[in-house]
mmCIF file of C-alpha atoms in Angstrom:
data_model
loop_
_atom_site.group_PDB
_atom_site.id
_atom_site.type_symbol
_atom_site.label_atom_id
_atom_site.label_comp_id
_atom_site.label_asym_id
_atom_site.label_seq_id
_atom_site.Cartn_x
_atom_site.Cartn_y
_atom_site.Cartn_z
ATOM 1 C CA MET O 1 2.940 10.229 -31.656
ATOM 2 C CA ILE O 2 3.422 6.828 -30.838
ATOM 3 C CA GLY O 3 6.381 7.487 -28.661
ATOM 4 C CA ILE O 4 4.565 10.123 -26.441
ATOM 5 C CA ARG O 5 1.478 7.897 -26.752
ATOM 6 C CA GLU O 6 3.864 4.752 -25.210
ATOM 7 C CA PHE O 7 5.135 7.101 -22.567
ATOM 8 C CA PHE O 8 1.728 7.926 -20.699
ATOM 9 C CA LYS O 9 0.419 4.584 -21.125
ATOM 10 C CA LYS O 10 3.858 3.552 -19.023
ATOM 11 C CA ILE O 11 2.982 6.600 -16.249
ATOM 12 C CA SER O 12 -1.035 4.738 -16.060
ATOM 13 C CA ASP O 13 0.297 1.762 -15.059
ATOM 14 C CA ALA O 14 2.992 2.055 -12.644
ATOM 15 C CA ARG O 15 -0.111 4.518 -11.122
ATOM 16 C CA ALA O 16 -2.458 2.593 -10.960
ATOM 17 C CA ARG O 17 -0.193 -0.712 -9.805
ATOM 18 C CA GLU O 18 0.668 1.833 -6.963
ATOM 19 C CA VAL O 19 -2.687 1.948 -6.074
ATOM 20 C CA MET O 20 -3.255 -1.439 -6.508
ATOM 21 C CA VAL O 21 -0.330 -1.930 -3.808
ATOM 22 C CA ARG O 22 -1.585 0.962 -1.766
ATOM 23 C CA THR O 23 -5.478 -0.605 -1.528
ATOM 24 C CA ALA O 24 -4.549 -3.756 -0.572
ATOM 25 C CA VAL O 25 -2.210 -2.214 1.721
ATOM 26 C CA ARG O 26 -6.254 -0.365 3.201
ATOM 27 C CA ASP O 27 -7.994 -3.191 3.124
ATOM 28 C CA ALA O 28 -4.677 -5.382 5.246
ATOM 29 C CA ILE O 29 -5.166 -3.012 7.844
ATOM 30 C CA LYS O 30 -9.061 -2.683 7.641
ATOM 31 C CA LYS O 31 -9.548 -6.732 8.022
ATOM 32 C CA HIS O 32 -7.178 -7.049 10.675
ATOM 33 C CA ALA O 33 -6.848 -3.965 12.698
ATOM 34 C CA ALA O 34 -10.289 -2.765 12.338
ATOM 35 C CA ALA O 35 -8.796 1.068 11.432
ATOM 36 C CA GLU O 36 -9.090 2.944 8.816
ATOM 37 C CA VAL O 37 -6.330 4.322 6.531
ATOM 38 C CA PRO O 38 -6.562 6.223 3.463
ATOM 39 C CA VAL O 39 -4.743 5.133 0.485
ATOM 40 C CA GLU O 40 -3.207 8.709 0.568
ATOM 41 C CA HIS O 41 -1.142 8.204 3.960
ATOM 42 C CA ILE O 42 0.412 5.207 3.207
ATOM 43 C CA SER O 43 3.396 5.441 1.177
ATOM 44 C CA PHE O 44 6.943 3.221 1.078
ATOM 45 C CA ARG O 45 10.293 3.273 1.497
ATOM 46 C CA ALA O 46 12.319 0.396 0.877
ATOM 47 C CA GLY O 47 9.342 -2.325 1.159
ATOM 48 C CA ILE O 48 8.558 -0.594 3.922
ATOM 49 C CA ALA O 49 4.835 0.674 4.165
ATOM 50 C CA ILE O 50 4.873 4.224 6.092
ATOM 51 C CA LEU O 51 1.507 5.249 7.463
ATOM 52 C CA GLY O 52 1.231 8.678 8.191
ATOM 53 C CA GLY O 53 -2.047 10.547 10.922
ATOM 54 C CA VAL O 54 -3.334 7.414 11.725
ATOM 55 C CA SER O 55 -3.799 7.573 15.532
ATOM 56 C CA GLN O 56 -1.494 6.071 18.272
ATOM 57 C CA ALA O 57 -4.494 3.467 19.477
ATOM 58 C CA ALA O 58 -4.487 2.111 15.944
ATOM 59 C CA ARG O 59 -0.850 1.492 15.329
ATOM 60 C CA SER O 60 -1.132 -0.369 18.629
ATOM 61 C CA THR O 61 -3.672 -2.404 17.394
ATOM 62 C CA ILE O 62 -1.803 -2.692 13.476
ATOM 63 C CA PHE O 63 1.435 -3.641 15.729
ATOM 64 C CA VAL O 64 0.074 -6.815 17.205
ATOM 65 C CA LYS O 65 -1.247 -7.930 13.945
ATOM 66 C CA LYS O 66 1.423 -7.331 12.041
ATOM 67 C CA PRO O 67 2.736 -10.487 10.934
ATOM 68 C CA ALA O 68 -1.122 -11.242 10.180
ATOM 69 C CA ILE O 69 -1.362 -8.297 8.229
ATOM 70 C CA LEU O 70 2.119 -8.676 5.668
ATOM 71 C CA GLU O 71 0.404 -11.876 5.100
ATOM 72 C CA GLU O 72 -2.521 -11.021 3.807
ATOM 73 C CA ILE O 73 -1.038 -7.746 1.388
ATOM 74 C CA ALA O 74 1.451 -10.659 0.160
ATOM 75 C CA GLN O 75 -1.837 -12.782 -0.890
ATOM 76 C CA LEU O 76 -3.646 -9.345 -2.398
ATOM 77 C CA GLN O 77 -1.145 -8.202 -4.614
ATOM 78 C CA GLY O 78 2.151 -9.263 -6.277
ATOM 79 C CA ILE O 79 3.654 -6.269 -7.269
ATOM 80 C CA ARG O 80 5.778 -5.095 -4.262
ATOM 81 C CA ALA O 81 6.931 -7.059 -1.505
ATOM 82 C CA VAL O 82 5.904 -5.123 1.578
ATOM 83 C CA THR O 83 8.274 -6.402 4.644
ATOM 84 C CA ASP O 84 7.041 -4.238 7.471
ATOM 85 C CA ILE O 85 4.547 -1.379 8.301
ATOM 86 C CA ARG O 86 5.533 1.652 10.592
#
């Protein structure tokens, strides 16, 4: 039983870290671009945060403020290096 408990603990820890990174991305975007992006619409691929379901106007604002947003994400969390937002 200890093996199963440790297995599920690793899964829950990984899930918690993923939610923390997504929340950091959401908070940084909200602070700098004043755009609301749900945590469920943020995914990652090779260090790139991919936003889904975001309007073109919000994407343009995020693009303009991208350096400040990326810096804020790095300050809020140290789990995953986010190098770009698309």
